CSV table of C-alpha atoms in Angstrom, one decimal:
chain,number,residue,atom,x,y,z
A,16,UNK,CA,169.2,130.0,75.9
A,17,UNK,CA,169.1,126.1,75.8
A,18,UNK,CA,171.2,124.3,73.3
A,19,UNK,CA,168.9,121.3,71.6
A,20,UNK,CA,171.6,118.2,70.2
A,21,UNK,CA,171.9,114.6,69.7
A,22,UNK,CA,174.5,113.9,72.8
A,23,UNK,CA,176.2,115.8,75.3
A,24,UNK,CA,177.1,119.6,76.1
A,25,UNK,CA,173.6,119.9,74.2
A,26,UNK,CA,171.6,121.2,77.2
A,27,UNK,CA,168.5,119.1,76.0
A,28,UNK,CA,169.8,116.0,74.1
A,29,UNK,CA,167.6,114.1,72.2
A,30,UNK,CA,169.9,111.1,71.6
A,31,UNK,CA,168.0,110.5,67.4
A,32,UNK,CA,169.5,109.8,64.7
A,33,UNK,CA,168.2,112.5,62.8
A,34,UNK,CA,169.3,115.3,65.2
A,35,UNK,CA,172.5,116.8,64.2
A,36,UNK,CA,175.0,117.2,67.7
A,37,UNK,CA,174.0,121.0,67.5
A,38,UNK,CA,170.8,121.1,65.9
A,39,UNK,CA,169.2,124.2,67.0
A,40,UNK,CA,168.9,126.8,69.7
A,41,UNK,CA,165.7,127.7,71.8
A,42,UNK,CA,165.7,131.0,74.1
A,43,UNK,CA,162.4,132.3,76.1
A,44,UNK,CA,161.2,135.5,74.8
A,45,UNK,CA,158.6,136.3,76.7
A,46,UNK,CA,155.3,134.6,78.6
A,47,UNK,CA,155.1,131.4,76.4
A,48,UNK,CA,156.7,132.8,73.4
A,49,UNK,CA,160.4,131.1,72.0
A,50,UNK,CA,162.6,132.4,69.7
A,51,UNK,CA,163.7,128.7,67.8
A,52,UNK,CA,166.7,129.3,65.5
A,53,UNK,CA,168.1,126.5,63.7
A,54,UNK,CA,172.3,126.0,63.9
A,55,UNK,CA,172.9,125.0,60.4
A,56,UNK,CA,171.7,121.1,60.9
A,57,UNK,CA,172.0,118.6,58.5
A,58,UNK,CA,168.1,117.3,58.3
A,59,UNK,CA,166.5,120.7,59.2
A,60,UNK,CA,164.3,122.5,61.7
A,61,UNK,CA,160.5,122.4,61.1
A,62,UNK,CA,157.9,124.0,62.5
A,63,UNK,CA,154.0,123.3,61.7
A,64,UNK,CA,155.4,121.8,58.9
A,65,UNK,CA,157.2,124.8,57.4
A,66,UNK,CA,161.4,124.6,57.3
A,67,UNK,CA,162.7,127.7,59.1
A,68,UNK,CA,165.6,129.4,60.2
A,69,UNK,CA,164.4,131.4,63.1
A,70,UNK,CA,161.1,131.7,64.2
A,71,UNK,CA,158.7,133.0,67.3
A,72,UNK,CA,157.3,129.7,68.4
A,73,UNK,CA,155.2,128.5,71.4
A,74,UNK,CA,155.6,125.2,73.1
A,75,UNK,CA,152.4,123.6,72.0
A,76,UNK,CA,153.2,124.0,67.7
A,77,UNK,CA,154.2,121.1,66.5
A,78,UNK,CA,158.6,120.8,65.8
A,79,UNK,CA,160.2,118.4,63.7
A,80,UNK,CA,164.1,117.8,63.9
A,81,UNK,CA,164.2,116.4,60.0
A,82,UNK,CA,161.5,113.3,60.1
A,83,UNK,CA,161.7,113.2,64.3
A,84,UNK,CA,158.9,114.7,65.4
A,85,UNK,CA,159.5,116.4,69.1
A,86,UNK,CA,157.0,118.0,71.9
A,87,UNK,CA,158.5,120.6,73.8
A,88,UNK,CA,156.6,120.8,76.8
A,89,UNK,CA,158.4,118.1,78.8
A,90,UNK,CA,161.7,120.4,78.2
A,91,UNK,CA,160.5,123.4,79.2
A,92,UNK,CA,162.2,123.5,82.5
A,93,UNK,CA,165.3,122.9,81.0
A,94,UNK,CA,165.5,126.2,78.9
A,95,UNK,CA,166.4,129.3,81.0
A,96,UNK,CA,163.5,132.1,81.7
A,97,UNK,CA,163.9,135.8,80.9
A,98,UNK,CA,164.0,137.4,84.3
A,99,UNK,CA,161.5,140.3,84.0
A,100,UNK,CA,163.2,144.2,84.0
A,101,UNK,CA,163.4,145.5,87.4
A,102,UNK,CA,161.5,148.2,88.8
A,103,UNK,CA,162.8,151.8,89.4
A,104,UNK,CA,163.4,152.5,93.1
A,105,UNK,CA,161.2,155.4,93.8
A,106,UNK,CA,162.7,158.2,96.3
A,107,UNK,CA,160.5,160.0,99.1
A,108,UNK,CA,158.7,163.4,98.0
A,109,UNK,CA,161.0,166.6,98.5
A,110,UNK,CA,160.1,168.7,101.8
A,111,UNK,CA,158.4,172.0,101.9
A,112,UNK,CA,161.2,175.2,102.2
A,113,UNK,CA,158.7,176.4,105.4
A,114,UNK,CA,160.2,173.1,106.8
A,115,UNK,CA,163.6,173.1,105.9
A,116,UNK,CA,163.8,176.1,107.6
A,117,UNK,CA,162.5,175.6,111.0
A,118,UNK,CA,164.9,172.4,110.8
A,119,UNK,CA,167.5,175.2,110.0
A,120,UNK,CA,166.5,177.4,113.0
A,121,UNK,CA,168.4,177.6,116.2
A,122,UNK,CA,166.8,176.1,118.9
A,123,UNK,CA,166.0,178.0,121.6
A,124,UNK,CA,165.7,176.5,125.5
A,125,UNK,CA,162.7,177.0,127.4
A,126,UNK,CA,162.6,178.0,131.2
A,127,UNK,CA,162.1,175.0,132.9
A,128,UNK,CA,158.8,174.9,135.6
A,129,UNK,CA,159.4,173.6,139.0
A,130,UNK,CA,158.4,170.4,138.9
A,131,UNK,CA,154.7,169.7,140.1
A,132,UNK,CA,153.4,166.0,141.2
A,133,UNK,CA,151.0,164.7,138.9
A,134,UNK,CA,148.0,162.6,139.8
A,135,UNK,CA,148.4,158.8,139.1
A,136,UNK,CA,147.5,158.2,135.3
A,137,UNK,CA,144.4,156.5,134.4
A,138,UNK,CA,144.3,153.8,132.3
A,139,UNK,CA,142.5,154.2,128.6
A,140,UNK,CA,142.6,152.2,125.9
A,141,UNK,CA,145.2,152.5,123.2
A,142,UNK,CA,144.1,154.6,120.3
A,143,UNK,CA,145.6,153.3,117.0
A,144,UNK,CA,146.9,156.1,114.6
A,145,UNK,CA,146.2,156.3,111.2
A,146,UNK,CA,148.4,154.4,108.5
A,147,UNK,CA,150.9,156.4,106.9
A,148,UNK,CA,150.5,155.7,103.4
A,149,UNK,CA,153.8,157.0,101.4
A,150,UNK,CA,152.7,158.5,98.0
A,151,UNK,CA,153.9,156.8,95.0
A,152,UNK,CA,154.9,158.6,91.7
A,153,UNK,CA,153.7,156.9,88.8
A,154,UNK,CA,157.1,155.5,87.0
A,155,UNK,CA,157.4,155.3,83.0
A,156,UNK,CA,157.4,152.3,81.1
A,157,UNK,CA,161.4,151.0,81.1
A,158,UNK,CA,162.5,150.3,77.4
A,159,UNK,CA,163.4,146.7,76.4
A,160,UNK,CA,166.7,145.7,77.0
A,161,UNK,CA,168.7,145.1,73.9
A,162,UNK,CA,169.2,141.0,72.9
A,163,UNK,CA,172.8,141.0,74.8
A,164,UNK,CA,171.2,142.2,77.9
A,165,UNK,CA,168.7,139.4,77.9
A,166,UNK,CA,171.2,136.6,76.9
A,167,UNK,CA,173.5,137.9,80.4
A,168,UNK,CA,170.2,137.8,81.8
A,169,UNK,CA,169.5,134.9,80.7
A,170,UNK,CA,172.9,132.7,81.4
A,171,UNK,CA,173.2,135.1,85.0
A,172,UNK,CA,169.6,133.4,85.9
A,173,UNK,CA,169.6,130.1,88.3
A,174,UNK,CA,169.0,127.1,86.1
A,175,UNK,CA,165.9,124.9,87.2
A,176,UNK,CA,167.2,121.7,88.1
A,177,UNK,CA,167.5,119.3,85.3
A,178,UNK,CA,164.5,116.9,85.7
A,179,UNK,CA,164.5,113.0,84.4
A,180,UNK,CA,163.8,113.2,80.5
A,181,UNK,CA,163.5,109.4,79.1
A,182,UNK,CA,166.0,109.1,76.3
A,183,UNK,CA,164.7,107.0,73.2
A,184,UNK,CA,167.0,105.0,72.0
A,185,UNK,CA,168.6,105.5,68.1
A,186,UNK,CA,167.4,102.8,66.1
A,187,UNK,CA,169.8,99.7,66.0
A,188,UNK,CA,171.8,99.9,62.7
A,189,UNK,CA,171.0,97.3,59.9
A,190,UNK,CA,172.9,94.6,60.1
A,191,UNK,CA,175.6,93.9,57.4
A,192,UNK,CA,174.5,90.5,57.4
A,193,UNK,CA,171.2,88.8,58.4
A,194,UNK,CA,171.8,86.2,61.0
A,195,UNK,CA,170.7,83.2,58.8
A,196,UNK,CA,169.2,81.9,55.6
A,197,UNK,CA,166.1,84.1,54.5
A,198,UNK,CA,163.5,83.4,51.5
A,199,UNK,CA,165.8,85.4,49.2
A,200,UNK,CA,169.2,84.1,50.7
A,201,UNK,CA,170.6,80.6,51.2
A,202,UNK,CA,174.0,79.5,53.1
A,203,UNK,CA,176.7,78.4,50.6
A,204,UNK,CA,177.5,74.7,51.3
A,205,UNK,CA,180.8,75.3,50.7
A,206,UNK,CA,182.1,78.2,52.5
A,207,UNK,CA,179.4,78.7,54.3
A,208,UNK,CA,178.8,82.5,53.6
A,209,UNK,CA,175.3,83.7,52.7
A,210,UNK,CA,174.7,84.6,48.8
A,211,UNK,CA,171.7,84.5,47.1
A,212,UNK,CA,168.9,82.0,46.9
A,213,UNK,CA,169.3,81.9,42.8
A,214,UNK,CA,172.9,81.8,42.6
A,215,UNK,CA,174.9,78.9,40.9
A,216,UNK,CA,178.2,79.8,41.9
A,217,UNK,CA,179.3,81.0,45.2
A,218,UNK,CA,180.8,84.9,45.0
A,219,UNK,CA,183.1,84.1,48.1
A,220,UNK,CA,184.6,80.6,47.2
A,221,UNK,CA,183.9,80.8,43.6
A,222,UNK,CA,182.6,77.0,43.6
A,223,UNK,CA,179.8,75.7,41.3
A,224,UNK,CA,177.0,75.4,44.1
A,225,UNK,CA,175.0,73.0,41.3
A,226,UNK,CA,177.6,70.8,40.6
A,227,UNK,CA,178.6,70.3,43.7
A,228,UNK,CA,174.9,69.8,45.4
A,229,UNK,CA,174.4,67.2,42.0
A,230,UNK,CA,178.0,65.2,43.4
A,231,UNK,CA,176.5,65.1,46.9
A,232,UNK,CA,173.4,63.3,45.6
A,233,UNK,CA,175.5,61.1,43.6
A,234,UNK,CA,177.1,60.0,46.8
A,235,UNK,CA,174.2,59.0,48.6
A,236,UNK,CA,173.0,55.8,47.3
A,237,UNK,CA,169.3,55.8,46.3
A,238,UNK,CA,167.0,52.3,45.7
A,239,UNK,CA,164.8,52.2,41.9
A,240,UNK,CA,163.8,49.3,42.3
A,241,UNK,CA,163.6,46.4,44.9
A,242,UNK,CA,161.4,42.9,44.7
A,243,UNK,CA,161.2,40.0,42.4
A,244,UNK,CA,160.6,39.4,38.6
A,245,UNK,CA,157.0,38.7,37.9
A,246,UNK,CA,156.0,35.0,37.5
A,247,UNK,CA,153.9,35.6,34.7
A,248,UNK,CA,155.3,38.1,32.0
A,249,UNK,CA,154.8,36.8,28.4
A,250,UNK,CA,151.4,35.8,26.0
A,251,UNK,CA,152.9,32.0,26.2
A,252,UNK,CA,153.0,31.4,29.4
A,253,UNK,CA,149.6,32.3,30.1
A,254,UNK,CA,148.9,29.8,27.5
A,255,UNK,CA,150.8,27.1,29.3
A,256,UNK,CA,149.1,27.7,32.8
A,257,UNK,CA,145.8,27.1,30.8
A,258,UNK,CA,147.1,24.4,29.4
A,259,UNK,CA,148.7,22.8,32.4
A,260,UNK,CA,146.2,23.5,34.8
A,261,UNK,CA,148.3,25.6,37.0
A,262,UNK,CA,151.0,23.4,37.0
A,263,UNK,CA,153.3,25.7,35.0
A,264,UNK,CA,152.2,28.5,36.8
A,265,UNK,CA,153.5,26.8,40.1
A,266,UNK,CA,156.9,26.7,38.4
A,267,UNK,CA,156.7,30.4,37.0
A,268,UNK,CA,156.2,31.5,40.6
A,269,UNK,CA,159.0,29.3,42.3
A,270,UNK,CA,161.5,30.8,39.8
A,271,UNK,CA,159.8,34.2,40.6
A,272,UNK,CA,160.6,33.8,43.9
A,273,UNK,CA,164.6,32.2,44.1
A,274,UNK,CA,165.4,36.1,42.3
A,275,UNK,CA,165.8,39.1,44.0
A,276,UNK,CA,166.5,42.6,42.5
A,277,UNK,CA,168.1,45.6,44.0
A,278,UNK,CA,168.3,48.5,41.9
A,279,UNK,CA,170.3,51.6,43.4
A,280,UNK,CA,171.6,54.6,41.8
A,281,UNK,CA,175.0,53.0,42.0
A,282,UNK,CA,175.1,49.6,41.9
A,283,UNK,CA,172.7,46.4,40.1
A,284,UNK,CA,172.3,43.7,42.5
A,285,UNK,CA,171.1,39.8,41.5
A,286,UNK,CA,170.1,37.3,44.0
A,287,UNK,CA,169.4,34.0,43.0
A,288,UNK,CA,168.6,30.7,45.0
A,289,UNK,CA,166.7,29.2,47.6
A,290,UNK,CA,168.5,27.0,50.1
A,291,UNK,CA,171.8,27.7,48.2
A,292,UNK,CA,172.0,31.4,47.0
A,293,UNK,CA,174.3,33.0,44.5
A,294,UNK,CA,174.9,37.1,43.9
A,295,UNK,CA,175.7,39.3,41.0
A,296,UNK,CA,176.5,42.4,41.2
A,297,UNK,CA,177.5,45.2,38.4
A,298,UNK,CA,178.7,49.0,38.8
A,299,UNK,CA,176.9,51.6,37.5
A,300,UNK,CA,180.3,53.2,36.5
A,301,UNK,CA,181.6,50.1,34.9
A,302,UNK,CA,178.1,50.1,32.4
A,303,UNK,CA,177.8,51.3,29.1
A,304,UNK,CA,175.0,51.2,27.6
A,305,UNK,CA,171.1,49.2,28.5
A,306,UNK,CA,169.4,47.6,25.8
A,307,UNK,CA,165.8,47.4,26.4
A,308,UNK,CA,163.7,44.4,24.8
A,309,UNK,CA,160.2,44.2,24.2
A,310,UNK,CA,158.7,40.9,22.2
A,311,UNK,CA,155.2,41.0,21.6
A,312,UNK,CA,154.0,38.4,24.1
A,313,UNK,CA,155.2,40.8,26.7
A,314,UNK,CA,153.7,43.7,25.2
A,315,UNK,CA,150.5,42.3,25.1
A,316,UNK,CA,150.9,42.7,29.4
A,317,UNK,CA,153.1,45.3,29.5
A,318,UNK,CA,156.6,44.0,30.7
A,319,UNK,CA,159.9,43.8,29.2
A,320,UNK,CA,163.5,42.6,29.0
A,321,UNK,CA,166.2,45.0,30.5
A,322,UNK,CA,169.8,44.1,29.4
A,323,UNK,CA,173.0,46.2,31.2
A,324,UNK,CA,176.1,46.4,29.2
A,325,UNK,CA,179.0,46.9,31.0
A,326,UNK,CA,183.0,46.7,30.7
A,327,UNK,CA,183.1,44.2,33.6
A,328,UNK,CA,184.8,40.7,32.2
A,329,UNK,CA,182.7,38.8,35.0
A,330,UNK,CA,179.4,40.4,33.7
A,331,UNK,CA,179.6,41.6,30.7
A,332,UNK,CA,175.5,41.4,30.0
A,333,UNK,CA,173.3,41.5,32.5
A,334,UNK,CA,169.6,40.2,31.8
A,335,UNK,CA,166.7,41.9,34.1
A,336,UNK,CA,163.0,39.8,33.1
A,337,UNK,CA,159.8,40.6,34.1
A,338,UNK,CA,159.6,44.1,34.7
A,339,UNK,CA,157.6,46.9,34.4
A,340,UNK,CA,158.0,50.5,33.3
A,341,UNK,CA,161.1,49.2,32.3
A,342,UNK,CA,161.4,52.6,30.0
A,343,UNK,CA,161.8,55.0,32.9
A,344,UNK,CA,163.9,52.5,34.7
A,345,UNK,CA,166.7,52.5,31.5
A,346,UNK,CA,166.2,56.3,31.6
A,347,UNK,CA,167.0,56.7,35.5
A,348,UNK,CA,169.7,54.5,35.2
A,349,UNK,CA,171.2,56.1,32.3
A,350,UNK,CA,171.5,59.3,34.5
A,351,UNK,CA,172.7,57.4,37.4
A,352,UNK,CA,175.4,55.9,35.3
A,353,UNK,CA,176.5,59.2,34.0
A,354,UNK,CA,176.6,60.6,37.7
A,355,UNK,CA,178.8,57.9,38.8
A,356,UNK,CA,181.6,58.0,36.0
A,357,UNK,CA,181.4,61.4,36.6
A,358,UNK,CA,182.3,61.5,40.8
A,359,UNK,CA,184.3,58.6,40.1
A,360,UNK,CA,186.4,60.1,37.3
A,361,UNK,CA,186.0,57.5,34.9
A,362,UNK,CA,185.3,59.2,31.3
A,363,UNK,CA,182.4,57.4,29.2
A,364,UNK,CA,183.8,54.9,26.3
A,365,UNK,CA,184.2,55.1,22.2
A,366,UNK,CA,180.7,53.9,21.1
A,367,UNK,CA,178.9,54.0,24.2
């Protein structure tokens, strides 16, 4: 009887995750023939597909411990044989009574000769006697020995040494956590713990993961718009370049050039000046409001007049010519200003 179990005293261990430690018990019967009996497991013991108790099995049917499927043949060494019934001794054939009594009879001494000189013996090849052949009496068929006999047979028989069975390993458990940011996960900024990919607020720190990705743009300082106005932005003063020659669009151009903008999503910067140069500079946080002008000259070639309202006392209105798209600029700025009051803690104004 061999015991079949996940880990150790099992006498075949199968180290699964769907063995039980005692998962079933095989015993030889008889030739190739097992009885399998299963020990109360927790997946089951299957054999050709059918759940059984006990069952007459051979080693080539096809076993299933739950879902692991299992070939017995490699452990067939390892489950103990039935030692085959021994024979009956048989005792030699009873003599004849004509025999038992002559061994009975006295024996009687002979007169002894005188002694007489016999020739020298002559050599002849050994004659070799007939086999004795003892006769055998035909023995009945010994009954079967009941179950207990055959188990003491069975645990009093040598054990075949236990030959090298390669163990498969139990699948690794899942891991509570996966080891990084998947398609469906994402790493909170915050705390740093994984949550999911959708989420707005963080489960384990309970922060606002939007808000506090939209502050972290905020702080990074992004350029709108960089370069100078254009030289030519109205209906007139194409009219005066005509009328000129060029001359006034020489002028047009010089001023062009002596102004610089820098547009960030914090801060509205004004160079003016050649040789000599002069800077203005207004806070996004500090405005309150863009006014947006758009005469028909400069509609006619699509530019327009940007003005920034702020609460500065050094600028309180801020004039940006010769631009274009000027629309989505006021729009981007608007949302820049709002961004900045907001991280800077500065509430908006009455009437803004």
């Amino acid at each position: 009887m061999a015991i079949i179990g996940r880990e150790p005293p099992a006498d075949i261990v199968i180290p699964a995750p769907q063995v039980s430690a005692r998962h079933a018990e095989i015993r030889h019967v008889a030739d190739d023939l097992y009885r399998l009996t299963d020990l109360a497991s927790t997946n089951g013991t299957f054999v050709n597909g059918t759940r059984i108790e006990s069952q007459t099995v051979r080693l080539t049917d096809e076993v299933r411990f739950g879902s692991f499927q299992i070939d017995l043949r490699p452990y067939a060494s390892l489950i103990p044989k039935v030692a085959p019934p021994p024979r009956p001794v048989v005792s030699p054939a009873p003599s004849s009574p004509s025999l038992q009594a002559q061994s009975s009879a006295p024996m009687v001494a002979a007169p002894v000769a005188p002694p007489r000189v016999a020739p020298p013996p002559i050599a002849s090849p050994p004659v070799a006697s007939p086999p004795v052949v003892a006769a055998s009496v035909p023995s009945a068929p010994a009954p079967a020995a009941p179950p207990e006999a055959q188990s003491e047979a069975m645990q009093k028989a040598p054990l075949a040494p236990e030959p090298v069975v390669e163990t498969v390993p139990p699948p690794a458990d899942p891991p509570a956590r996966s080891a990084g940011p998947t398609s469906d996960m994402k790493e909170c900024p915050l705390c740093g713990e994984l949550i999911k990919a959708k989420a707005i607020k963080c489960i384990h720190c309970g922060e606002n993961i939007q808000q506090h990705q939209a502050e972290q743009e905020a702080a990074v300082e992004r350029v709108l718009f960089e370069g100078n106005p254009a030289a030519v932005y109205t209906a007139g003063q194409i009219f005066w370049c005509v009328v000129t020659l060029g001359v006034a669009y020489l002028v047009y151009h010089l001023r062009s050039k002596k102004t610089t903008y820098r547009v960030t999503s914090q801060r509205i910067n004004i160079e003016r000046g050649v040789l000599s140069k002069s800077e203005e500079m207004v806070e996004l946080y500090r405005a309150q409001d863009f006014e947006l002008m758009q005469p028909i000259g400069m509609r006619l070639l699509g530019y327009s007049v940007l003005v920034v309202v702020s609460s500065d006392p050094s600028s309180k209105r801020t004039v940006l010519y010769g631009l274009k798209n000027s629309k989505e600029l006021r729009e981007e700025l608007r949302d820049c200003m709002q961004k900045e009051q907001k991280r800077r803690g500065v509430g908006l104004r009455a009437g803004v």
